[in-house]
Coordinates of C-alpha atoms in Angstrom, one line a residue:
M1 CA -83.1 -14.2 11.8
K2 CA -79.9 -15.2 13.7
I3 CA -80.0 -17.7 16.5
N4 CA -77.1 -17.9 19.0
A5 CA -75.4 -21.2 19.8
V6 CA -76.9 -21.7 23.3
A7 CA -80.4 -21.1 22.0
A8 CA -79.9 -23.6 19.2
L9 CA -78.6 -26.2 21.7
V10 CA -81.6 -25.7 23.9
G11 CA -83.8 -26.4 20.9
A12 CA -81.9 -29.6 20.3
V13 CA -82.2 -30.6 24.0
L14 CA -86.0 -30.2 23.9
A15 CA -86.3 -32.1 20.7
A16 CA -84.2 -34.9 22.1
R17 CA -86.4 -34.9 25.3
G18 CA -89.6 -35.1 23.2
S19 CA -88.4 -38.1 21.3
V20 CA -87.6 -39.9 24.5
V21 CA -91.1 -39.1 26.0
Q22 CA -92.8 -40.5 22.9
A23 CA -90.7 -43.7 22.8
Q24 CA -92.5 -46.7 24.4
P25 CA -91.5 -49.1 25.8
A26 CA -88.0 -48.3 27.2
G27 CA -85.0 -50.2 25.8
P28 CA -81.4 -49.8 24.6
A29 CA -82.5 -47.2 21.9
E30 CA -84.4 -45.2 24.5
S31 CA -81.3 -45.3 26.9
R32 CA -79.1 -44.0 24.0
A33 CA -81.7 -41.2 23.4
E34 CA -81.8 -40.3 27.0
A35 CA -78.0 -40.4 27.0
Y36 CA -77.9 -37.9 24.1
Y37 CA -80.4 -35.7 26.0
Q38 CA -78.1 -35.7 29.1
F39 CA -75.2 -35.0 26.8
C40 CA -76.9 -32.0 25.2
L41 CA -77.8 -30.6 28.7
G42 CA -74.2 -31.0 29.6
R43 CA -73.1 -29.1 26.5
M44 CA -75.5 -26.4 27.2
Y45 CA -74.2 -25.8 30.7
A46 CA -70.6 -26.1 29.5
M47 CA -71.2 -23.4 26.9
Q48 CA -72.6 -21.2 29.7
M49 CA -69.4 -21.9 31.7
Q50 CA -71.4 -23.7 34.4
L51 CA -68.9 -26.6 34.6
D52 CA -70.2 -28.0 37.9
R53 CA -73.7 -28.4 36.4
A54 CA -72.4 -29.7 33.1
I55 CA -70.3 -32.6 34.6
P56 CA -73.2 -34.6 36.2
H57 CA -75.1 -34.6 32.9
Y58 CA -72.0 -36.0 31.0
V59 CA -71.5 -38.6 33.7
R60 CA -75.2 -39.6 33.4
A61 CA -74.9 -39.8 29.6
A62 CA -71.9 -42.1 29.9
E63 CA -73.9 -44.3 32.3
L64 CA -76.9 -44.5 30.0
D65 CA -74.8 -45.3 27.0
P66 CA -71.7 -47.2 28.3
E67 CA -70.5 -47.9 24.7
A68 CA -70.4 -44.3 23.7
A69 CA -67.0 -42.4 23.7
Y70 CA -68.3 -38.9 23.1
P71 CA -69.6 -38.1 26.6
L72 CA -66.3 -39.3 28.1
V73 CA -64.4 -37.0 25.7
Q74 CA -66.4 -34.0 26.9
L75 CA -66.1 -35.1 30.5
A76 CA -62.3 -35.4 30.1
E77 CA -62.1 -31.9 28.7
L78 CA -64.1 -30.4 31.6
Y79 CA -62.0 -32.3 34.2
Q80 CA -58.9 -30.9 32.5
R81 CA -60.3 -27.3 32.7
Q82 CA -61.0 -27.9 36.4
R83 CA -57.4 -29.2 36.7
D84 CA -58.7 -32.6 38.0
I85 CA -56.0 -34.3 36.0
D86 CA -56.5 -37.9 37.3
K87 CA -60.2 -37.9 36.4
A88 CA -59.5 -36.3 33.1
I89 CA -57.0 -39.0 32.2
E90 CA -59.3 -41.7 33.3
S91 CA -62.2 -40.4 31.2
A92 CA -60.0 -39.9 28.1
K93 CA -58.5 -43.4 28.5
K94 CA -62.0 -44.9 28.7
A95 CA -63.0 -43.0 25.6
V96 CA -60.0 -44.4 23.7
E97 CA -60.8 -47.9 24.8
L98 CA -64.4 -47.6 23.6
D99 CA -63.3 -45.9 20.3
P100 CA -59.6 -46.0 19.3
N101 CA -60.5 -43.8 16.4
E102 CA -61.7 -40.9 18.5
A103 CA -59.1 -38.3 17.6
A104 CA -60.3 -35.8 20.3
A105 CA -59.7 -38.3 23.1
H106 CA -56.1 -38.9 21.9
R107 CA -55.6 -35.1 21.6
I108 CA -56.8 -34.6 25.2
L109 CA -54.6 -37.4 26.5
G110 CA -51.6 -35.8 24.8
K111 CA -52.4 -32.5 26.4
L112 CA -52.7 -34.0 29.8
Y113 CA -49.5 -36.0 29.6
F114 CA -47.7 -33.0 28.2
A115 CA -49.0 -30.8 31.1
L116 CA -47.8 -33.4 33.6
L117 CA -44.5 -33.7 31.9
R118 CA -44.0 -29.9 32.2
D119 CA -45.0 -29.9 35.8
N120 CA -42.9 -32.8 37.2
G121 CA -40.6 -33.7 34.3
S122 CA -41.1 -37.5 34.7
P123 CA -39.4 -39.0 31.6
D124 CA -42.0 -41.8 31.5
L125 CA -44.6 -39.3 30.4
A126 CA -42.9 -38.3 27.2
P127 CA -43.5 -41.5 25.3
L128 CA -47.2 -41.4 26.4
A129 CA -47.6 -37.8 25.2
L130 CA -45.9 -38.5 22.0
D131 CA -48.0 -41.6 21.2
A132 CA -51.2 -39.7 22.1
F133 CA -50.4 -36.8 19.8
E134 CA -49.2 -39.1 17.0
Q135 CA -52.5 -40.9 17.1
A136 CA -54.5 -37.7 17.1
V137 CA -52.6 -36.4 14.1
R138 CA -53.0 -39.8 12.3
L139 CA -56.7 -39.7 12.8
D140 CA -57.1 -36.0 12.1
P141 CA -54.3 -34.7 9.8
G142 CA -55.8 -31.2 10.0
D143 CA -55.4 -31.1 13.8
V144 CA -52.8 -28.3 13.8
Q145 CA -52.9 -27.9 17.5
S146 CA -51.9 -31.6 18.1
R147 CA -49.3 -31.4 15.4
T148 CA -47.8 -28.3 17.0
E149 CA -47.6 -30.0 20.5
L150 CA -46.2 -33.1 18.8
S151 CA -43.5 -31.2 17.0
R152 CA -42.4 -29.5 20.3
L153 CA -42.2 -32.9 22.0
L154 CA -40.2 -34.4 19.2
L155 CA -37.8 -31.5 19.3
A156 CA -37.4 -31.9 23.1
N157 CA -36.7 -35.6 22.6
G158 CA -34.0 -35.1 19.9
R159 CA -36.2 -36.2 17.0
S160 CA -35.6 -33.1 14.9
S161 CA -36.2 -34.8 11.5
D162 CA -39.6 -36.0 12.6
A163 CA -40.4 -32.7 14.1
A164 CA -39.4 -30.9 10.9
R165 CA -41.9 -33.0 8.9
H166 CA -44.7 -31.9 11.2
L167 CA -43.6 -28.3 11.3
E168 CA -43.6 -28.2 7.5
E169 CA -47.1 -29.5 7.4
I170 CA -48.3 -27.0 10.0
I171 CA -46.8 -24.2 7.9
R172 CA -48.5 -25.6 4.8
Q173 CA -51.8 -25.6 6.5
E174 CA -51.3 -22.3 8.4
P175 CA -49.0 -20.1 6.2
R176 CA -48.8 -17.5 9.0
A177 CA -47.6 -19.9 11.7
Y178 CA -44.6 -17.8 12.5
Y179 CA -43.5 -19.6 15.6
E180 CA -43.4 -22.9 13.8
M181 CA -41.3 -21.2 11.2
Y182 CA -38.9 -20.2 13.9
L183 CA -38.8 -23.8 15.3
L184 CA -38.2 -25.2 11.8
A185 CA -35.4 -22.6 11.3
Q186 CA -33.7 -24.0 14.4
V187 CA -33.9 -27.5 12.9
R188 CA -32.5 -26.4 9.6
N189 CA -29.7 -24.6 11.3
G190 CA -28.9 -27.7 13.3
E191 CA -28.8 -29.6 10.0
G192 CA -26.3 -27.1 8.6
D193 CA -28.7 -25.6 6.1
T194 CA -28.1 -22.0 7.1
S195 CA -29.7 -20.4 4.1
A196 CA -33.0 -22.3 4.7
A197 CA -32.9 -21.2 8.4
I198 CA -32.3 -17.6 7.5
R199 CA -35.2 -17.7 4.9
L200 CA -37.6 -19.2 7.5
L201 CA -36.6 -16.6 10.2
Q202 CA -37.1 -13.8 7.8
Q203 CA -40.6 -15.1 6.9
S204 CA -41.4 -15.5 10.6
L205 CA -40.3 -12.0 11.5
A206 CA -42.2 -10.5 8.6
I207 CA -45.4 -12.0 10.0
E208 CA -44.6 -11.1 13.7
S209 CA -41.7 -8.8 14.3
R210 CA -41.9 -9.0 18.1
Q211 CA -39.9 -12.2 18.4
P212 CA -36.6 -11.5 20.2
E213 CA -35.4 -15.1 20.1
A214 CA -36.1 -15.4 16.4
R215 CA -34.4 -12.0 15.7
E216 CA -31.4 -13.0 17.8
L217 CA -30.9 -16.3 15.9
L218 CA -31.3 -14.5 12.6
V219 CA -28.7 -11.9 13.6
R220 CA -26.3 -14.7 14.6
L221 CA -26.8 -16.5 11.3
L222 CA -26.5 -13.4 9.2
T223 CA -23.3 -12.5 11.0
K224 CA -21.9 -16.0 10.5
E225 CA -22.7 -15.8 6.8
E226 CA -21.4 -12.2 6.6
R227 CA -24.7 -11.0 5.2
F228 CA -24.2 -7.5 6.7
S229 CA -26.6 -5.6 4.4
E230 CA -29.5 -7.7 5.6
L231 CA -28.3 -7.2 9.2
S232 CA -28.3 -3.5 8.7
T233 CA -31.9 -3.7 7.5
I234 CA -33.0 -5.5 10.7
Y235 CA -31.3 -2.9 12.9
G236 CA -32.5 -0.1 10.8
E237 CA -36.1 -1.2 11.4
L238 CA -35.4 -1.2 15.2
V239 CA -33.9 2.2 15.1
D240 CA -36.8 3.6 13.0
A241 CA -39.2 2.2 15.7
D242 CA -37.2 3.7 18.5
P243 CA -34.7 6.4 17.5
E244 CA -33.5 6.7 21.1
D245 CA -32.3 3.0 21.2
V246 CA -28.6 3.6 21.3
E247 CA -27.7 -0.1 21.4
S248 CA -29.6 -0.9 18.2
R249 CA -28.1 2.2 16.5
I250 CA -24.6 0.9 17.4
R251 CA -25.4 -2.5 15.9
L252 CA -26.8 -0.8 12.8
A253 CA -23.6 1.2 12.4
D254 CA -21.5 -1.9 12.9
A255 CA -23.4 -3.8 10.3
L256 CA -23.1 -0.9 7.8
A257 CA -19.4 -0.8 8.4
N258 CA -19.0 -4.5 7.7
A259 CA -21.2 -4.1 4.6
G260 CA -18.7 -1.4 3.4
E261 CA -21.1 1.5 3.8
L262 CA -18.6 3.5 5.8
E263 CA -20.2 7.0 5.4
R264 CA -23.6 5.7 6.7
A265 CA -21.8 3.8 9.5
R266 CA -20.0 7.0 10.5
E267 CA -23.3 8.9 10.7
E268 CA -24.9 6.2 12.8
F269 CA -22.0 6.0 15.2
E270 CA -22.0 9.7 15.5
A271 CA -25.8 9.7 16.2
A272 CA -25.2 7.0 18.9
L273 CA -22.6 9.2 20.6
E274 CA -25.0 12.2 20.5
G275 CA -27.4 10.0 22.6
D276 CA -24.6 8.6 24.8
P277 CA -21.4 10.6 24.6
E278 CA -19.5 8.3 27.0
N279 CA -20.4 5.1 25.1
V280 CA -17.1 3.3 24.6
I281 CA -18.4 0.8 22.0
A282 CA -19.7 3.6 19.8
T283 CA -16.4 5.6 20.3
V284 CA -14.3 2.6 19.3
G285 CA -16.6 1.8 16.4
L286 CA -16.4 5.4 15.1
G287 CA -12.7 5.4 15.5
M288 CA -12.4 2.2 13.4
V289 CA -14.6 3.6 10.6
L290 CA -12.7 6.8 10.5
R291 CA -9.5 4.8 10.2
E292 CA -11.0 3.1 7.1
L293 CA -12.1 6.5 5.8
R294 CA -8.4 7.6 6.2
D295 CA -9.3 10.3 8.8
L296 CA -6.4 9.0 11.0
D297 CA -6.1 12.0 13.2
R298 CA -9.7 12.0 14.4
A299 CA -9.6 8.2 14.6
E300 CA -6.6 8.4 16.9
E301 CA -8.3 11.0 19.1
L302 CA -11.4 8.9 19.5
L303 CA -9.5 5.7 20.3
Q304 CA -7.4 7.5 22.9
R305 CA -10.6 8.8 24.5
A306 CA -12.1 5.3 24.5
I307 CA -9.0 4.0 26.3
S308 CA -9.2 6.8 28.9
L309 CA -12.7 5.6 29.6
E310 CA -11.8 1.9 29.5
P311 CA -8.0 1.3 29.7
K312 CA -8.4 -2.5 29.2
H313 CA -10.4 -2.2 25.9
V314 CA -8.5 -4.6 23.7
L315 CA -10.0 -3.6 20.4
A316 CA -9.4 0.1 21.0
R317 CA -5.7 -0.5 21.8
F318 CA -5.4 -2.9 18.8
T319 CA -6.8 -0.4 16.4
L320 CA -4.8 2.5 17.9
A321 CA -1.6 0.4 17.5
G322 CA -2.5 -0.1 13.9
I323 CA -3.0 3.6 13.4
Y324 CA 0.4 4.3 14.9
E325 CA 1.9 1.9 12.5
E326 CA 0.2 3.6 9.5
K327 CA 1.5 6.9 10.8
R328 CA 5.0 5.4 11.1
R329 CA 5.1 6.3 14.8
Y330 CA 6.6 2.9 15.6
D331 CA 7.7 3.6 19.1
E332 CA 4.1 4.5 20.1
A333 CA 2.9 1.4 18.3
I334 CA 5.3 -0.8 20.2
V335 CA 4.0 0.6 23.5
E336 CA 0.5 -0.3 22.6
W337 CA 1.4 -3.8 21.4
R338 CA 3.2 -4.4 24.6
R339 CA 0.2 -3.3 26.6
L340 CA -1.9 -5.7 24.6
L341 CA 0.4 -8.5 25.6
E342 CA -0.4 -7.7 29.3
L343 CA -4.2 -7.7 28.8
P344 CA -6.3 -10.9 29.2
I345 CA -7.9 -12.3 26.0
E346 CA -11.5 -13.4 26.5
H347 CA -13.6 -16.0 24.8
M348 CA -10.8 -18.0 23.1
E349 CA -9.3 -21.4 23.4
E350 CA -5.8 -21.5 24.9
S351 CA -4.2 -22.2 21.6
E352 CA -6.0 -19.2 20.0
K353 CA -4.9 -17.0 22.8
K354 CA -1.2 -18.0 22.3
L355 CA -1.5 -17.3 18.5
R356 CA -3.0 -13.9 19.2
K357 CA -0.1 -13.1 21.5
A358 CA 2.3 -14.3 18.8
E359 CA 0.8 -11.8 16.4
Y360 CA 1.3 -9.0 18.9
W361 CA 5.0 -10.0 19.2
A362 CA 5.2 -10.1 15.4
H363 CA 3.9 -6.5 15.2
I364 CA 6.6 -5.5 17.7
G365 CA 9.2 -7.2 15.6
F366 CA 8.1 -5.4 12.4
A367 CA 8.0 -2.0 14.2
E368 CA 11.5 -2.6 15.7
G369 CA 12.8 -3.5 12.3
E370 CA 11.4 -0.3 10.8
L371 CA 13.3 1.6 13.4
N372 CA 16.5 -0.3 12.4
R373 CA 16.6 -1.9 15.9
H374 CA 17.4 -5.3 14.5
E375 CA 18.3 -7.1 17.7
E376 CA 15.1 -6.1 19.3
S377 CA 13.2 -7.1 16.1
I378 CA 14.8 -10.6 16.1
S379 CA 14.1 -11.1 19.8
A380 CA 10.4 -10.2 19.3
F381 CA 10.1 -12.7 16.4
V382 CA 11.7 -15.4 18.6
E383 CA 9.0 -14.7 21.3
A384 CA 6.4 -15.0 18.6
K385 CA 7.8 -18.4 17.4
K386 CA 7.7 -19.7 21.0
L387 CA 3.9 -19.0 21.2
A388 CA 2.9 -19.9 17.7
G389 CA 3.2 -23.7 18.0
G390 CA 5.0 -24.3 14.7
D391 CA 3.1 -21.8 12.6
E392 CA 5.5 -21.3 9.7
R393 CA 4.6 -17.6 9.3
F394 CA 6.6 -16.8 12.4
E395 CA 9.5 -18.9 11.2
A396 CA 9.5 -16.9 8.0
F397 CA 9.3 -13.6 9.9
H398 CA 12.3 -14.6 12.0
V399 CA 14.4 -15.5 9.0
Q400 CA 13.5 -12.2 7.3
A401 CA 14.5 -10.3 10.4
L402 CA 17.9 -12.0 10.4
L403 CA 18.3 -11.1 6.7
A404 CA 17.5 -7.5 7.5
S405 CA 20.2 -7.4 10.1
D406 CA 22.8 -8.9 7.7
R407 CA 23.0 -12.2 9.6
A408 CA 22.6 -14.3 6.5
A409 CA 24.5 -17.3 7.9
E410 CA 22.2 -17.4 11.0
A411 CA 19.2 -17.0 8.6
R412 CA 20.4 -20.0 6.7
E413 CA 20.8 -22.1 9.9
T414 CA 17.3 -21.1 11.1
L415 CA 15.7 -21.7 7.8
D416 CA 17.2 -25.1 7.3
A417 CA 16.0 -26.1 10.8
A418 CA 12.4 -25.0 9.9
M419 CA 12.5 -26.8 6.5
S420 CA 13.7 -30.0 8.0
R421 CA 10.7 -30.3 10.3
A422 CA 8.2 -30.8 7.4
T423 CA 7.8 -30.6 3.7
P424 CA 8.9 -27.0 2.9
S425 CA 6.0 -24.7 1.8
P426 CA 6.4 -22.3 -1.1
R427 CA 6.9 -19.5 1.5
L428 CA 9.9 -21.2 3.0
R429 CA 11.3 -22.3 -0.4
M430 CA 11.1 -18.6 -1.5
L431 CA 13.1 -17.6 1.6
D432 CA 15.6 -20.3 0.7
F433 CA 16.6 -18.6 -2.5
Q434 CA 16.5 -15.2 -0.8
V435 CA 19.0 -16.4 1.8
D436 CA 21.2 -17.8 -1.0
E437 CA 21.3 -14.3 -2.6
A438 CA 22.2 -12.7 0.8
L439 CA 25.0 -15.2 1.2
G440 CA 26.5 -14.0 -2.1
H441 CA 25.1 -16.8 -4.4
P442 CA 22.8 -14.9 -6.7
E443 CA 23.0 -17.4 -9.5
T444 CA 22.0 -20.3 -7.2
A445 CA 19.2 -18.1 -5.9
I446 CA 17.9 -17.4 -9.4
Q447 CA 18.0 -21.0 -10.5
K448 CA 16.1 -22.1 -7.4
A449 CA 13.6 -19.2 -8.0
I450 CA 13.1 -20.3 -11.6
A451 CA 12.5 -23.9 -10.6
L452 CA 10.1 -23.0 -7.9
S453 CA 8.1 -20.6 -10.1
E454 CA 7.9 -23.3 -12.8
D455 CA 6.7 -25.9 -10.2
E456 CA 3.9 -23.5 -9.2
P457 CA 3.1 -21.2 -12.2
E458 CA -0.2 -20.1 -10.6
N459 CA 1.6 -18.7 -7.5
E460 CA 2.3 -15.1 -8.6
M461 CA 4.2 -14.4 -5.4
L462 CA 7.0 -16.7 -6.5
G463 CA 7.4 -15.1 -9.9
Q464 CA 7.4 -11.7 -8.3
A465 CA 10.2 -12.8 -5.9
L466 CA 12.3 -13.9 -8.9
V467 CA 11.8 -10.6 -10.6
E468 CA 12.9 -8.8 -7.4
I469 CA 16.2 -10.8 -7.5
Y470 CA 16.7 -9.9 -11.2
Q471 CA 16.1 -6.3 -10.2
R472 CA 18.5 -6.3 -7.3
Q473 CA 21.1 -7.9 -9.6
K474 CA 20.3 -5.3 -12.3
R475 CA 19.3 -8.0 -14.8
Y476 CA 16.4 -6.0 -16.1
D477 CA 16.3 -7.7 -19.5
D478 CA 15.9 -11.1 -17.9
A479 CA 13.2 -9.7 -15.6
E480 CA 11.3 -8.3 -18.6
A481 CA 11.5 -11.5 -20.6
F482 CA 10.2 -13.5 -17.6
L483 CA 7.4 -11.1 -17.0
R484 CA 6.4 -11.2 -20.7
S485 CA 6.1 -15.0 -20.6
R486 CA 4.0 -14.8 -17.4
L487 CA 1.7 -12.1 -18.7
E488 CA 0.9 -14.1 -21.8
A489 CA -0.7 -16.6 -19.4
R490 CA -2.2 -14.1 -17.0
P491 CA -2.6 -10.8 -18.9
D492 CA -4.9 -9.3 -16.2
S493 CA -2.6 -9.9 -13.2
V494 CA -2.2 -6.5 -11.4
G495 CA 1.0 -7.7 -9.7
L496 CA 2.7 -8.8 -12.9
L497 CA 1.6 -5.6 -14.8
F498 CA 2.9 -3.4 -12.0
Q499 CA 6.3 -5.2 -12.0
M500 CA 6.5 -5.0 -15.8
G501 CA 6.0 -1.2 -15.5
A502 CA 8.7 -0.9 -12.9
I503 CA 11.2 -3.0 -14.9
Q504 CA 10.5 -1.1 -18.1
E505 CA 11.0 2.2 -16.3
R506 CA 14.4 0.9 -15.3
L507 CA 15.0 0.0 -18.9
K508 CA 14.0 3.6 -19.8
K509 CA 11.0 2.2 -21.9
F510 CA 8.9 5.0 -20.5
D511 CA 5.9 4.7 -22.9
E512 CA 5.6 1.0 -22.3
A513 CA 6.0 1.4 -18.6
E514 CA 3.3 4.0 -18.5
A515 CA 1.0 1.8 -20.5
H516 CA 1.4 -1.0 -18.0
F517 CA 0.8 1.3 -15.0
R518 CA -2.4 2.5 -16.7
K519 CA -3.5 -1.1 -17.1
V520 CA -3.0 -1.6 -13.4
L521 CA -5.2 1.5 -12.7
E522 CA -7.9 0.3 -15.1
R523 CA -8.2 -2.8 -12.9
D524 CA -7.5 -1.1 -9.6
P525 CA -8.2 2.7 -9.9
E526 CA -7.0 3.4 -6.3
S527 CA -3.7 1.4 -6.4
G528 CA -1.5 3.7 -4.4
A529 CA 1.7 2.0 -5.6
A530 CA 0.8 2.4 -9.3
L531 CA -0.4 6.0 -8.8
N532 CA 2.8 6.9 -7.0
Y533 CA 5.1 5.1 -9.5
L534 CA 3.4 6.7 -12.5
G535 CA 3.5 10.2 -10.9
Y536 CA 7.1 9.9 -9.8
M537 CA 8.2 8.6 -13.2
L538 CA 6.6 11.6 -14.9
A539 CA 8.3 14.0 -12.3
E540 CA 11.7 12.3 -12.9
R541 CA 11.3 13.1 -16.6
D542 CA 10.1 16.6 -15.9
V543 CA 7.0 16.1 -18.0
R544 CA 3.2 16.6 -17.4
L545 CA 3.9 17.8 -13.8
E546 CA 0.3 18.8 -13.0
E547 CA -0.8 15.3 -14.0
S548 CA 2.1 13.8 -12.0
L549 CA 1.0 15.8 -8.9
G550 CA -2.6 14.5 -9.3
Y551 CA -1.5 10.9 -9.3
I552 CA 0.8 11.3 -6.3
K553 CA -2.0 13.1 -4.3
R554 CA -4.3 10.3 -5.0
A555 CA -1.7 7.8 -3.7
L556 CA -1.3 9.8 -0.5
A557 CA -5.1 9.8 -0.1
Q558 CA -4.8 6.0 0.3
D559 CA -1.8 6.2 2.7
P560 CA -1.1 9.7 3.9
Y561 CA 2.0 8.8 6.0
N562 CA 3.8 6.7 3.3
G563 CA 7.3 8.0 3.1
A564 CA 7.8 7.0 -0.5
Y565 CA 4.7 8.9 -1.5
L566 CA 5.7 12.0 0.5
D567 CA 9.1 11.9 -1.2
S568 CA 7.4 11.8 -4.6
L569 CA 5.2 14.7 -3.6
G570 CA 8.2 16.7 -2.5
W571 CA 10.1 15.8 -5.7
V572 CA 7.3 16.9 -8.0
Y573 CA 6.9 20.2 -6.1
F574 CA 10.7 20.7 -6.6
K575 CA 10.3 20.1 -10.3
M576 CA 7.4 22.6 -10.3
G577 CA 9.6 25.2 -8.6
K578 CA 7.5 25.2 -5.4
L579 CA 10.5 24.8 -3.1
D580 CA 8.9 25.5 0.2
L581 CA 6.3 22.7 -0.4
A582 CA 9.1 20.5 -1.6
E583 CA 11.1 21.0 1.6
E584 CA 8.1 20.4 3.8
N585 CA 7.2 17.1 2.2
L586 CA 10.8 15.8 1.8
L587 CA 11.5 16.4 5.5
K588 CA 8.2 14.5 6.3
A589 CA 9.4 11.6 4.1
I590 CA 12.6 11.2 6.1
E591 CA 10.5 10.6 9.3
S592 CA 8.5 7.9 7.6
L593 CA 11.1 5.8 5.8
R594 CA 13.7 3.3 6.9
L595 CA 15.8 3.7 3.8
T596 CA 16.1 7.4 3.1
G597 CA 19.0 7.6 0.7
V598 CA 16.9 8.8 -2.2
V599 CA 15.2 11.5 0.0
Y600 CA 18.6 12.7 1.1
D601 CA 19.6 13.0 -2.5
H602 CA 16.5 15.0 -3.3
L603 CA 17.0 17.2 -0.3
G604 CA 20.6 17.9 -1.5
D605 CA 19.2 18.9 -4.9
L606 CA 16.6 21.1 -3.2
Y607 CA 19.0 23.0 -0.9
Y608 CA 21.5 23.4 -3.8
E609 CA 18.7 25.0 -5.8
M610 CA 17.9 27.2 -2.8
G611 CA 21.6 28.3 -2.7
N612 CA 22.5 26.5 0.5
R613 CA 25.4 24.5 -0.8
E614 CA 26.8 23.3 2.6
R615 CA 23.4 21.8 3.5
A616 CA 23.1 20.3 0.1
V617 CA 26.5 18.6 0.3
S618 CA 25.6 17.3 3.8
Y619 CA 22.5 15.6 2.5
W620 CA 24.3 14.2 -0.5
R621 CA 26.9 12.7 1.8
Q622 CA 24.1 11.1 3.9
A623 CA 22.6 9.7 0.7
L624 CA 26.0 8.0 -0.1
A625 CA 26.2 6.6 3.5
E626 CA 22.8 4.9 3.2
E627 CA 22.7 1.4 1.9
D628 CA 19.9 2.3 -0.5
D629 CA 20.0 0.6 -4.0
E630 CA 17.8 3.4 -5.4
V631 CA 20.6 5.9 -5.0
E632 CA 22.7 6.5 -8.1
K633 CA 25.9 6.9 -6.1
D634 CA 28.2 8.0 -9.0
T635 CA 25.7 10.7 -9.9
V636 CA 25.6 11.9 -6.3
S637 CA 29.4 11.9 -6.0
R638 CA 29.6 14.1 -9.1
K639 CA 27.1 16.5 -7.6
I640 CA 29.3 16.8 -4.5
E641 CA 32.4 17.5 -6.7
E642 CA 30.6 20.1 -8.7
A643 CA 29.4 21.9 -5.5
A644 CA 32.9 22.0 -4.3
R645 CA 34.1 23.5 -7.5
D646 CA 31.4 26.2 -7.3
R647 CA 32.9 27.5 -4.2

């Protein structure tokens, strides 16, 4: 038979009353018994929520047994429930005075001080609340409620290490204490232990997913740590819960894109746009993903649409400018970079803003250089230098632009000034020997390059620069010997393997060259440069043309507007007798290249084969006029002479 709590308490009250009636004569023991009787009556009324009737009995119990703390504890609790804070504090204090080991009295005091602290914010109350809760926890280590309030107070007072100790204990006692996990995650994040913070947040959200603050912190930390797959899981759950939530879908798509899952990112951005066709963020995001997927035409269309909706969208213009560069539409790229210079940059320090503007100017400088507008290119790099605050990258860009415009003496002066300001970096030292070569001192350049590459044998860029000098000076044997020595130490270096293949092709060691290009492709199957070189080499030798075509098409899939790759495609079509396709691609190549001598030579061969000798000779002459080291000028001259004799 089950008995409810109130009935059981009534029984206890009657029993207590009976013992008092039977006790004769009255004395201290009888007063304590009567006090307990009054206490039990108070408890009974309190359990029935009749607080006004319960309080007098507790007061009477305290009067009858003035050394007892327990009636005062209950009295303090009832006063607190009635919001009579002063009386509650007075009762709890008396209870502590009578029995310092009464954990409940300390807990109630802590709650009262904490409530007052929240109400009026008096800083004097914080130490009182802290002390009360600390005593409560000391006396009753299993008092999770007091420990919880104590941890919050400690956090509010900057004592995060002490708070962490209590939060850990709460979680140990209550494994599903998700909010305490969130608080401990904040502490660990403040201590710099991001991994621990992420782990705690994930545990917390697994217990209770409806915690926006915990989710926001987790997202921020996962983004900081670039753990995008985990981010995509979070947003995926939100999208599953509410498929119409466009914002969460956009964030899911962004996380997927950053995690390298481009096809899934594309699908999510497209789904977001179905729900909100004018959403600029989704439009730009999809444009960026399509750029990575090499669908440049659709990416361009989307970014232009985004800009029509929001003309000052920096990321849209930045990405569009990059697409124009990839498409070798440099004039349009320059227009976009200049517009970016006019737009405000938000959420950056002033120094960062200047550096970003310097980078825009550098893009303008490179684009002007590709258009052979060297003065404009140099001017742009000068502007970049002014903003960059001594960043040596822009010093190097300026020197390179001067070299490209055949102003080697000015390049030397500019470089010397940059090198005098600080200990020269490998980048500037590499430019040093390139300037020597441009000034007509190739041997000095080679000796400097050798010394620098020996000083820093791990820096492949320096060794590759030396090989390029050997190549320009047609010292292919020296280049091959150097590369062999370096490959002994770094046999898996893609850069060195590629250069060895290129040098051996010049030395007509075609089988060895092919072997080295294949090693590159083993390590990087989508290396456009290696695919193109291997395909072009086969086409030049008029062998395995279908295989050659496959390599070149794979290269173009990586960079569809690359003029060198388009030239290779046109050339292999020429070798295959597909003259219309050859013409189409060779003419495209001219639009995408700065140095077009080889393409002109190929066009001359094409039109000669098509029977148009006048046009063929015109292109061969243009090939001779170009300062393109790839053009075998003696061979081209002989072709012009033979065409003249054929008339």
